[in-house]
CSV table of C-alpha atoms in Angstrom, one decimal:
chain,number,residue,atom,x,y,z
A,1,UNK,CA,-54.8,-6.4,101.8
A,2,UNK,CA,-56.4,-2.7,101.4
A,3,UNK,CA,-53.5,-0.4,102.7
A,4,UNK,CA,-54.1,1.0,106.5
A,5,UNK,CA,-52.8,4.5,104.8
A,6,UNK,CA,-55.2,4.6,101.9
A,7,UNK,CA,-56.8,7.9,101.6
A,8,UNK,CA,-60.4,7.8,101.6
A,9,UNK,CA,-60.3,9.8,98.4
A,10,UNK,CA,-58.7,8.3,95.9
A,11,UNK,CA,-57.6,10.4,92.3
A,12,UNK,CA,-59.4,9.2,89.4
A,13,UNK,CA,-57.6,5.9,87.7
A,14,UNK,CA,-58.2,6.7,84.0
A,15,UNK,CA,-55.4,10.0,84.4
A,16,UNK,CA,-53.0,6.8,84.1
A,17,UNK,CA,-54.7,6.1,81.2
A,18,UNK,CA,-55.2,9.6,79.8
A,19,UNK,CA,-50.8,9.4,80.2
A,20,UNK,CA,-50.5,6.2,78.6
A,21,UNK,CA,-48.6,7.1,76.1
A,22,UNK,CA,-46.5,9.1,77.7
A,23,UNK,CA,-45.1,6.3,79.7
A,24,UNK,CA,-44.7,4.0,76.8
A,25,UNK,CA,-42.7,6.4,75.2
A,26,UNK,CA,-40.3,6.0,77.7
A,27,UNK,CA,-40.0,2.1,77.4
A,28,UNK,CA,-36.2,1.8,76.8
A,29,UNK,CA,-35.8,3.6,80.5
A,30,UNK,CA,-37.5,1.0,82.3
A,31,UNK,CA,-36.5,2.0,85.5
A,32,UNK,CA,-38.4,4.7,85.4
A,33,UNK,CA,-41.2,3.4,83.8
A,34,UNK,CA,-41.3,0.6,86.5
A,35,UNK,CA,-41.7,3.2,89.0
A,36,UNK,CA,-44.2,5.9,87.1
A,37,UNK,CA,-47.3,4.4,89.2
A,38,UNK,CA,-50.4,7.1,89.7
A,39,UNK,CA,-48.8,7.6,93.6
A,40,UNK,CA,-45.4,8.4,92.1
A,41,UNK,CA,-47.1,10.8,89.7
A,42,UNK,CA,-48.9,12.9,92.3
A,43,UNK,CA,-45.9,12.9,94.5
A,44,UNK,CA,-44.1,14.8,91.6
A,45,UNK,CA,-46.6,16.7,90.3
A,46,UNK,CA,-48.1,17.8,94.0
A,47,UNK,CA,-51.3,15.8,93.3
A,48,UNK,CA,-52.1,17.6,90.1
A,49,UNK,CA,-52.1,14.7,87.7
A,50,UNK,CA,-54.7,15.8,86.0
A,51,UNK,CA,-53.0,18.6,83.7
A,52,UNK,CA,-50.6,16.7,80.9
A,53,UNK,CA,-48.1,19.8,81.4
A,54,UNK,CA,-48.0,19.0,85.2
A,55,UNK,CA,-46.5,15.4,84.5
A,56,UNK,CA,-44.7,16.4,82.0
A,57,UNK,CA,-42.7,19.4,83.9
A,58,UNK,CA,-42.2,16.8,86.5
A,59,UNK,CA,-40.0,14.5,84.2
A,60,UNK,CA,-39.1,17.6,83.3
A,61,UNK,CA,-37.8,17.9,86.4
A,62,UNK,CA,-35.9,14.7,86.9
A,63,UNK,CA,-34.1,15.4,83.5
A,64,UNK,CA,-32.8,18.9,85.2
A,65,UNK,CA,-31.4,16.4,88.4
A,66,UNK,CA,-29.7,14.5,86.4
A,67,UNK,CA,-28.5,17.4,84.2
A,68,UNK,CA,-27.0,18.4,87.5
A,69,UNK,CA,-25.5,15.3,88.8
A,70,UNK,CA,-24.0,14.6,85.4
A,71,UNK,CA,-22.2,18.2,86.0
A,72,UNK,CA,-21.7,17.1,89.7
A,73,UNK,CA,-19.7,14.3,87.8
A,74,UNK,CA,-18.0,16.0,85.6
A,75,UNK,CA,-14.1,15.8,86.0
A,76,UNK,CA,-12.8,18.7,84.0
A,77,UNK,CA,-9.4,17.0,83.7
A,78,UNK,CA,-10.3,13.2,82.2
A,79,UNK,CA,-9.7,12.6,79.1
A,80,UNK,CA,-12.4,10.3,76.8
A,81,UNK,CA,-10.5,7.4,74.6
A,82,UNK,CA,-8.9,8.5,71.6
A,83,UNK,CA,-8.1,6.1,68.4
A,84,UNK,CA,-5.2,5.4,66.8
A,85,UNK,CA,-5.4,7.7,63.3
A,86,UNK,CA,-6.1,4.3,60.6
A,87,UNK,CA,-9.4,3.8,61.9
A,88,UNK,CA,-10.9,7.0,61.0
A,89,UNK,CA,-14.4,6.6,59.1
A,90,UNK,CA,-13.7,8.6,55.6
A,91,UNK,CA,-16.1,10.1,54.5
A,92,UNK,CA,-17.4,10.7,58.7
A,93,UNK,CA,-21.8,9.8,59.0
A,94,UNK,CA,-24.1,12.6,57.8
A,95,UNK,CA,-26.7,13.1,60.3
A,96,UNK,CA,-29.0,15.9,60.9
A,97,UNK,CA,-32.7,16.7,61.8
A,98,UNK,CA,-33.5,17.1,58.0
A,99,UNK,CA,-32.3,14.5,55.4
A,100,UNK,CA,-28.9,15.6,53.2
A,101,UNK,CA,-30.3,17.0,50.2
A,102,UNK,CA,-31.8,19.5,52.4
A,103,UNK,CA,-28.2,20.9,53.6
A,104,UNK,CA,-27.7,24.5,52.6
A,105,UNK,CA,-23.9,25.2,52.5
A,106,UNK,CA,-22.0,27.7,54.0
A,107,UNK,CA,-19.9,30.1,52.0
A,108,UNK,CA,-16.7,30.6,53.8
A,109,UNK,CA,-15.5,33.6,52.4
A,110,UNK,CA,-18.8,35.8,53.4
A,111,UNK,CA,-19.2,33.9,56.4
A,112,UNK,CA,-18.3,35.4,59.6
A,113,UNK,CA,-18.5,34.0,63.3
A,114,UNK,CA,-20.6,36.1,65.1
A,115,UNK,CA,-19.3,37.1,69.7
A,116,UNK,CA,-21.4,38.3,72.3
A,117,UNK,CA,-22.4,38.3,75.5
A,118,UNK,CA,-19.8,38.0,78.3
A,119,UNK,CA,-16.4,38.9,76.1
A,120,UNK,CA,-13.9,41.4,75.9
A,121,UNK,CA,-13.9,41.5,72.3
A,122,UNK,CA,-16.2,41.1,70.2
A,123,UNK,CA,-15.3,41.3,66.6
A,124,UNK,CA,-16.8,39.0,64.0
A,125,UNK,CA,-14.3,36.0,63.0
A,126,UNK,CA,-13.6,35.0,60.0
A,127,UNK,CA,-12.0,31.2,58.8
A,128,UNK,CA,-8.5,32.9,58.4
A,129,UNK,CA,-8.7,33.6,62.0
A,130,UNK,CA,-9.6,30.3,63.2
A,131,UNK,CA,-6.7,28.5,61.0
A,132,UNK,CA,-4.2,31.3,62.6
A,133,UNK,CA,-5.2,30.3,66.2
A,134,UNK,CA,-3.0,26.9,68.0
A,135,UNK,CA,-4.4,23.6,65.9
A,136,UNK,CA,-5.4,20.6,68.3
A,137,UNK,CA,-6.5,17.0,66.6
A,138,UNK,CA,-8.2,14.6,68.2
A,139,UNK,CA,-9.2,10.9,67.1
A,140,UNK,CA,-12.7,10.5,69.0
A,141,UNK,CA,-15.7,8.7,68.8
A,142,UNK,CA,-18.9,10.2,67.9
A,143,UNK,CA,-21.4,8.6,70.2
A,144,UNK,CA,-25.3,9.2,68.4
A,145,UNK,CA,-28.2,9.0,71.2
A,146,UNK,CA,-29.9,6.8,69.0
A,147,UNK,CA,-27.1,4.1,69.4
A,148,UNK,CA,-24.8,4.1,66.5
A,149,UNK,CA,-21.4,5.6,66.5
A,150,UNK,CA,-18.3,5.8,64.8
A,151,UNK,CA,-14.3,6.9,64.8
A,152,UNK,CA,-13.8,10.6,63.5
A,153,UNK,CA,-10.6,12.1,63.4
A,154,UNK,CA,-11.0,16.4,64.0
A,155,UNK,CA,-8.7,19.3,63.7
A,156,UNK,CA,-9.1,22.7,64.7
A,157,UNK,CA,-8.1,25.5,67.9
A,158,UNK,CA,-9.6,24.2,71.3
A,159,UNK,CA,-12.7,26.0,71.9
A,160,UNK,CA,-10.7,26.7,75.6
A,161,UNK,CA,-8.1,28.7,72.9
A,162,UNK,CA,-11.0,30.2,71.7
A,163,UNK,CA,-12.7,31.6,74.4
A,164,UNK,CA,-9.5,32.8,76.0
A,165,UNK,CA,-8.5,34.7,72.8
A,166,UNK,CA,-11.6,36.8,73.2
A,167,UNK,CA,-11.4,37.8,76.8
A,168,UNK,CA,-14.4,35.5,77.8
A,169,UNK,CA,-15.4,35.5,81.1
A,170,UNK,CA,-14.4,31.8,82.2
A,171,UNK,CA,-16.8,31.7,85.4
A,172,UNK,CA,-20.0,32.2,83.3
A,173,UNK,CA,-22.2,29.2,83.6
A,174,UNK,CA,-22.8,28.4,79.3
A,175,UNK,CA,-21.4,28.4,76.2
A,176,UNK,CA,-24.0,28.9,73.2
A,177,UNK,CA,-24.4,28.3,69.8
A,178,UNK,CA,-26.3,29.4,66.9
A,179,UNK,CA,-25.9,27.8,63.2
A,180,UNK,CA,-27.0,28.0,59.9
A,181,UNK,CA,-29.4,25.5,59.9
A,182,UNK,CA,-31.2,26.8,63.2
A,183,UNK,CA,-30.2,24.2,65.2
A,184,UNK,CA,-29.1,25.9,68.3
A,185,UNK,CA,-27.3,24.9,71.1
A,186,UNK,CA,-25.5,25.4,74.4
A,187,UNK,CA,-23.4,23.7,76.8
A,188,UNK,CA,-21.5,24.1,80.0
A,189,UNK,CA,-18.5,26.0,80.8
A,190,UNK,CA,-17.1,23.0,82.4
A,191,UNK,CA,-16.9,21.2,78.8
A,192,UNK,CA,-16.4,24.0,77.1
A,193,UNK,CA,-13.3,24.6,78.8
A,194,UNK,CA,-12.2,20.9,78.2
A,195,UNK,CA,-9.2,20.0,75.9
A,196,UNK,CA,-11.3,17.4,74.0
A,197,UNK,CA,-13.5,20.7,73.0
A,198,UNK,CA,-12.7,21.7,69.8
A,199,UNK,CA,-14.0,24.2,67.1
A,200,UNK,CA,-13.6,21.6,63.9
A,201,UNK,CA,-12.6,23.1,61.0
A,202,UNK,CA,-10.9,20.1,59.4
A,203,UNK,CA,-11.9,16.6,59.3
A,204,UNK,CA,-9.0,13.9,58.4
A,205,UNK,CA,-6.8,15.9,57.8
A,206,UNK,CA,-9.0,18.0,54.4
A,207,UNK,CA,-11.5,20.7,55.0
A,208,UNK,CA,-14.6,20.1,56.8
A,209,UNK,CA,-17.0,19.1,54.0
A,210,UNK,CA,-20.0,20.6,53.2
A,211,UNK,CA,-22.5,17.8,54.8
A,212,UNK,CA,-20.6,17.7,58.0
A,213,UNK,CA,-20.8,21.6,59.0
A,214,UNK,CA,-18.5,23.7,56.8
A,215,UNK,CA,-16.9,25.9,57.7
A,216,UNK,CA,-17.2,25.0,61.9
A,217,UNK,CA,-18.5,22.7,63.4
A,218,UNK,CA,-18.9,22.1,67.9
A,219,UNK,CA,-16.9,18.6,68.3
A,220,UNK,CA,-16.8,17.4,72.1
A,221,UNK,CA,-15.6,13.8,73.2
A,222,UNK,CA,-17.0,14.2,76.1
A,223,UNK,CA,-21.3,14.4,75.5
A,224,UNK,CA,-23.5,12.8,73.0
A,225,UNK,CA,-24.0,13.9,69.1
A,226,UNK,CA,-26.6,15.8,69.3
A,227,UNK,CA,-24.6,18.7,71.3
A,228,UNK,CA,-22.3,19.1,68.8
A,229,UNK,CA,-24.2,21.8,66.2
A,230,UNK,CA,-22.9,22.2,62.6
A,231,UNK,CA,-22.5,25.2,60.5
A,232,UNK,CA,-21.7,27.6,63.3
A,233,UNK,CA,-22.3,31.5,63.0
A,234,UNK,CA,-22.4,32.7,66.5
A,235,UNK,CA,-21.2,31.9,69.8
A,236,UNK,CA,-22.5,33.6,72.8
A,237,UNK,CA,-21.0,33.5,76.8
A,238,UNK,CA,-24.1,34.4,79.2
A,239,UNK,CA,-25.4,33.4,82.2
A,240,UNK,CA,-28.9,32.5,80.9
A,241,UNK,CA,-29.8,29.0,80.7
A,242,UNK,CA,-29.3,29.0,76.1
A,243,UNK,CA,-31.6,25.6,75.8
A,244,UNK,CA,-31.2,23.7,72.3
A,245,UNK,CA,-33.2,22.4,69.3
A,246,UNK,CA,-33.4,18.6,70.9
A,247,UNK,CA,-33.4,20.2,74.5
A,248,UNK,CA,-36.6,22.1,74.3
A,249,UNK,CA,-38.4,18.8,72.8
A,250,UNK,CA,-37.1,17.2,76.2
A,251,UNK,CA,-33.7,15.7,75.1
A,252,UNK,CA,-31.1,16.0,78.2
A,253,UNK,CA,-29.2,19.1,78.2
A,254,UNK,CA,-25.9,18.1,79.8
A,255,UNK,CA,-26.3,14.6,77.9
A,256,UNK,CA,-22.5,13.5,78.8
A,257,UNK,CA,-20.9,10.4,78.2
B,1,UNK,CA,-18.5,-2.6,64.0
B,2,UNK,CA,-18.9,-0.5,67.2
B,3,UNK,CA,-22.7,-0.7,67.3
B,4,UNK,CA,-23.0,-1.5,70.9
B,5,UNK,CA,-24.4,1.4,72.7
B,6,UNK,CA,-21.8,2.0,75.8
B,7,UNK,CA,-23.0,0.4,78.9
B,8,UNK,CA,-22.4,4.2,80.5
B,9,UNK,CA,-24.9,5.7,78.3
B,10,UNK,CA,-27.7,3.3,78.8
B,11,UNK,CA,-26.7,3.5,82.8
B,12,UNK,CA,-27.0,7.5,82.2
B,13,UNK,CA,-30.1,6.6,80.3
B,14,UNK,CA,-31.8,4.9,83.3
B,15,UNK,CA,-32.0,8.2,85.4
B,16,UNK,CA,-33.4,10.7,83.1
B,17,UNK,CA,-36.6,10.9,82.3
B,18,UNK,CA,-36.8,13.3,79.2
B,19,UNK,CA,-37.7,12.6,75.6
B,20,UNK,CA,-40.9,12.1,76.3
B,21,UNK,CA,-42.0,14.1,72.5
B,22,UNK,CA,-40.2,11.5,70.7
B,23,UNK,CA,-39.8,8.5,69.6
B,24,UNK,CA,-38.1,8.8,66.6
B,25,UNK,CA,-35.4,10.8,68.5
B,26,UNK,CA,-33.1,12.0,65.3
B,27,UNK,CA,-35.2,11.9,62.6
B,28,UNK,CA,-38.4,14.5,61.9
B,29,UNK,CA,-37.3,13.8,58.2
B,30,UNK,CA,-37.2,9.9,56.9
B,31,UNK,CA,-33.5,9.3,55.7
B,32,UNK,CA,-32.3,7.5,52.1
B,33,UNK,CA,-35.9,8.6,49.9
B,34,UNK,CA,-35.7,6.8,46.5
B,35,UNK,CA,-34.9,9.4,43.9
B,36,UNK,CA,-38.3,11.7,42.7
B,37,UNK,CA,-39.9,9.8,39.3
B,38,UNK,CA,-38.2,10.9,36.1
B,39,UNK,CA,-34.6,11.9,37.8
B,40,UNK,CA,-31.4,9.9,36.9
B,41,UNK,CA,-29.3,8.1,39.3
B,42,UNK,CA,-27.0,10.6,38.3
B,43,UNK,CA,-28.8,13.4,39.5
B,44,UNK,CA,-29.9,12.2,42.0
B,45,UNK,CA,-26.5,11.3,43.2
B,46,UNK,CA,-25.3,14.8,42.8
B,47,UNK,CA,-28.3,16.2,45.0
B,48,UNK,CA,-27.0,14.1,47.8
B,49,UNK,CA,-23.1,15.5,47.9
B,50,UNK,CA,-21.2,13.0,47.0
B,51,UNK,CA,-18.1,12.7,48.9
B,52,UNK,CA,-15.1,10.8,48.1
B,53,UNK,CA,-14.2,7.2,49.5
B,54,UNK,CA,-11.1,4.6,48.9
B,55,UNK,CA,-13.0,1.6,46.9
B,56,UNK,CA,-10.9,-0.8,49.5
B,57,UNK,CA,-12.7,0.9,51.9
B,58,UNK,CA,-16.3,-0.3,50.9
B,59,UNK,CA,-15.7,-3.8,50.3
B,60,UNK,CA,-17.9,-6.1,52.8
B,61,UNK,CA,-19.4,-3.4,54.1
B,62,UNK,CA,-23.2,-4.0,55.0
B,63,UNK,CA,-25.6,-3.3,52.7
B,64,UNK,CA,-28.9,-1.6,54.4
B,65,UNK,CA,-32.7,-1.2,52.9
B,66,UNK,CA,-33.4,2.5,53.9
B,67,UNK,CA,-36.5,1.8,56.5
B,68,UNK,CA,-36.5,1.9,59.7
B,69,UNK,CA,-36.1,-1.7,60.8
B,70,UNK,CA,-32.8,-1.2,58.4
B,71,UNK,CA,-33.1,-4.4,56.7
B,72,UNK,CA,-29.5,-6.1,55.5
B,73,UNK,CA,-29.9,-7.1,52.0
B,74,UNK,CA,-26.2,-8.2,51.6
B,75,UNK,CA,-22.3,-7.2,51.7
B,76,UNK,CA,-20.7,-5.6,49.2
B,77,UNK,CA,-18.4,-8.3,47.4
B,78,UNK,CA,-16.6,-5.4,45.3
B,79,UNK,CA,-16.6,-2.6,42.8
B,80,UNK,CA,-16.6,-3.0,39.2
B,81,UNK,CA,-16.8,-1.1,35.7
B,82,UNK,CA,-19.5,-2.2,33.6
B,83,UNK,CA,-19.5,-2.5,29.9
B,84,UNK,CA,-20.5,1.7,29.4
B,85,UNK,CA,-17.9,2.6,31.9
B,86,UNK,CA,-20.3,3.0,34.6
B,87,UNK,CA,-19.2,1.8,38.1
B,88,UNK,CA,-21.5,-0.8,39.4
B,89,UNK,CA,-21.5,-2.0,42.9
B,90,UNK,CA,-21.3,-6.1,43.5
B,91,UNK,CA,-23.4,-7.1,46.5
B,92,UNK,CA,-23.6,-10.6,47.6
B,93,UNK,CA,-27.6,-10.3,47.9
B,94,UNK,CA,-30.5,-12.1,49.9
B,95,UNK,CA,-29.7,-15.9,51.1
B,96,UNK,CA,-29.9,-17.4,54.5
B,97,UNK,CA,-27.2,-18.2,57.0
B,98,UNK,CA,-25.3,-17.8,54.1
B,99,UNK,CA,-27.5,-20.3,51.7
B,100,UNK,CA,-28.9,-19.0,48.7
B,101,UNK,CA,-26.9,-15.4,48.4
B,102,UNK,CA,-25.9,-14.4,45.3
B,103,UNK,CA,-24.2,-11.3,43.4
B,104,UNK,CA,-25.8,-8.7,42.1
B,105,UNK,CA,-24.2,-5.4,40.0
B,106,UNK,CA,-26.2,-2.2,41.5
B,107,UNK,CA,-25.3,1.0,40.4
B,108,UNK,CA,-23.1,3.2,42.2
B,109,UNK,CA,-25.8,6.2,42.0
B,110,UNK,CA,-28.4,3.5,43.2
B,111,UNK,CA,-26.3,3.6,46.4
B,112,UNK,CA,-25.7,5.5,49.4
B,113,UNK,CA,-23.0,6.0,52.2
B,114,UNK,CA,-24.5,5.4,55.6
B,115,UNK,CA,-21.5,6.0,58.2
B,116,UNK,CA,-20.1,2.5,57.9
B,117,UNK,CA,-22.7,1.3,56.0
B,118,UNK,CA,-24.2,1.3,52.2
B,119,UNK,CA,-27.8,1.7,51.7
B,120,UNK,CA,-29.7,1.1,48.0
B,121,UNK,CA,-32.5,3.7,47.5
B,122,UNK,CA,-33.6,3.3,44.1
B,123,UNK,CA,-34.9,0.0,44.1
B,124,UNK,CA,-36.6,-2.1,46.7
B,125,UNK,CA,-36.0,-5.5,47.3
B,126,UNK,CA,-38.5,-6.8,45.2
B,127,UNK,CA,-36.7,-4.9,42.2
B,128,UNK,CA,-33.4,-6.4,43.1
B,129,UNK,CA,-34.6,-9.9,43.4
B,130,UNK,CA,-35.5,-9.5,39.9
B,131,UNK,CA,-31.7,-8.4,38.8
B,132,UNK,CA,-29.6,-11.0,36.8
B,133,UNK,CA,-27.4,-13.0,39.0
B,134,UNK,CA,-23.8,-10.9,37.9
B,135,UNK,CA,-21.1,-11.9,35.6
B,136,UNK,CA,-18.1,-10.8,35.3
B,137,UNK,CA,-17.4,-11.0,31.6
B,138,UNK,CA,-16.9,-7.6,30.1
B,139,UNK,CA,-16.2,-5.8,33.0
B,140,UNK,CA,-13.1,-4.4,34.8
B,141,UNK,CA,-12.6,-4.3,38.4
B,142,UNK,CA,-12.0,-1.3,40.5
B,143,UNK,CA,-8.6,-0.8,41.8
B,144,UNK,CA,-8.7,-0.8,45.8
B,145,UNK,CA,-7.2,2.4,45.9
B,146,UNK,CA,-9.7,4.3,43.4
B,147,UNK,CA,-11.5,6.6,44.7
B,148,UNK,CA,-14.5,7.2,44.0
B,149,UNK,CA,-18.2,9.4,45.2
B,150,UNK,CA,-21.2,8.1,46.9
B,151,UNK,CA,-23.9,10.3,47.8
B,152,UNK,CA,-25.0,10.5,51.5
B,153,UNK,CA,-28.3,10.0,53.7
B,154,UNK,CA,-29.1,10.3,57.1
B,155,UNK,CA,-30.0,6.8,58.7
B,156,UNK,CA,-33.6,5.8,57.9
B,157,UNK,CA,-34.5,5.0,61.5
């Protein structure tokens, strides 16, 4: 039966096809794709279906709620599992956006770590500096997005340690990171702040190795792989939403687990 | 091992609606390329930092094609050193249910490490299935302990 609300004008049927591929990109989320019908689309999009960027800033959209209720969440005091220190994967799982032999390594004795933004001090830091701060290890899995994971065992100050050492402003809203392999990244103060944060300079106990982000490299128990960038050379405290190499190609940004 | 995907993630999963760009979400670059024509395993190896691992470690680990529906051509049985010294990898190959596998020496430098995994990248199946079933006469095994390097790759999928 025709639908007593059924406006008299409809919007054209082949935008749903013209998006096709959109929605079967998103098949693993079913939910969502279950309930992407042409009405739900011009609810979002305030009946502009007919611009790709319209539908695309409305999942957009959604990704930014549930960035939010993910932070909503968030209890800043809960720890993730930890492992007992035998089942450690040795070497750890190289993964990046690039395959290995593309890696350019870091030399630690030029390299410096680059502060700005909303700290009290702001000189560069070099690896000495990092091995003179308190040492936290942690036996945590590494969760990929892509489904795979595995038991790594990291060593290194807290990045709370960190960020205290150099007068950062704790109430500022992100934590961001550049590398030297221009993946850059950011993440909440909330997680930053965290004592499963670390700033991983050692990896089983030996040296971070080349592969894995020599000489420092983000590790967080608490969000996916992806958030944790390699090859560190700058860390900035603002207040202005940082983004990320995956975020900006629509990955979640909060992306906790 | 631990290849499940936690239930919280896919429950996460269901209320976001972003990667809508990708498919492939990790990989712009394919993971595990055979080496280039005319470059020795050996090199090859070395271009992929090798990184130290206990030989005890390895053994029965899965053995991956580097594609992206990650084939399993076998389990590593054990390590060996061949005749010349080098150190060839044992890999109970092919079969079905368990029928019909049988060993094969790969080299090391043929191999990769894959997080818990091994993958081979010089050869493709079809290669393998034409290597000689292996024997052991004239080789020594590899002590559990030894350790040994394996180059890297990023997974193929």
């Amino acid at each position: 039966m025709r639908s007593p609300f059924r406006p008299d004008v409809v919007p054209d049927t082949a935008i749903l096809a013209d998006h096709k591929p959109l929605i079967r990109s998103l098949e693993r989320r079913g939910l969502i794709r279950g309930s992407l019908s042409l009405g739900a689309l011009v609810l979002l999009t305030g009946c502009d279906v007919k611009r790709p960027e319209a539908v695309e800033s409305a999942l957009l959209a959604i990704s930014r709620l549930n960035d939010g209720v993910q932070a909503l969440l968030f209890d800043p005091n809960r720890l993730a599992p930890t492992y007992p220190a035998s089942t450690i994967l040795r070497p750890p799982k190289f993964n990046a956006y690039y395959d290995v032999m593309d890696v350019k390594p870091v030399n630690g004795t030029t390299w410096r770590l680059e502060v700005s933004g909303r700290v009290a001090d702001k000189r560069p830091w070099t690896l000495q500096d990092l091995r003179a701060l308190p040492q936290t290890s942690m036996v945590i899995k590494h969760i990929c997005v892509e489904g795979w994971s595995y038991i790594g065992g990291w060593s290194g100050p807290t990045l709370r340690a960190f960020l205290e050492h150099i007068g950062a402003d704790l109430r500022a809203k992100y934590v961001a990171f550049k590398t030297a392999d221009d993946y850059p990244s950011s993440i909440d103060m909330a997680t930053a702040l965290h004592p499963q944060t670390l700033l991983a300079i050692q990896y089983g106990g030996d040296t971070l190795a080349d592969p894995f982000g020599f000489p420092v490299r983000l590790r967080m128990a608490t969000k996916l792989g992806y958030k944790n960038p390699k090859w560190i050379t700058a860390i900035e405290v603002t207040n202005t939403y940082p983004g990320g190499y995956w975020e900006e190609k629509g990955f979640p940004w909060f992306a906790g687990i | 091992m631990m290849r499940s995907v936690p239930i919280r993630i896919l429950l996460g999963s269901c209320f976001l609606a972003a990667a809508m760009n990708l498919v492939h979400a990790q990989s712009t670059t394919p993971g595990g390329m055979p080496p280039p024509p005319g470059m020795s395993l050996a090199e090859s190896t070395a271009m992929r930092f090798p990184q130290p691992v206990r030989v005890g470690d390895l053994l029965g680990r899965e053995v991956l094609r580097p594609v992206e529906s990650q084939d399993i051509l076998g389990r590593v049985r054990g390590l060996v050193r061949d005749r010349d010294g080098r150190i060839v990898v044992v890999v109970d190959f092919g079969g079905f249910l368990g029928f019909g596998t049988r060993s094969i020496a790969v080299p090391v430098d043929a191999m990769v490490l894959l997080g818990q995994d091994m993958e081979i990248v010089a050869f493709t199946p079809e290669q393998l299935r034409q290597f000689p079933t292996f024997s052991p006469s004239g080789t020594t095994e590899v002590a559990n302990d030894t350790i040994i390097k394996v180059g890297l790759a990023k997974p193929s999928h």
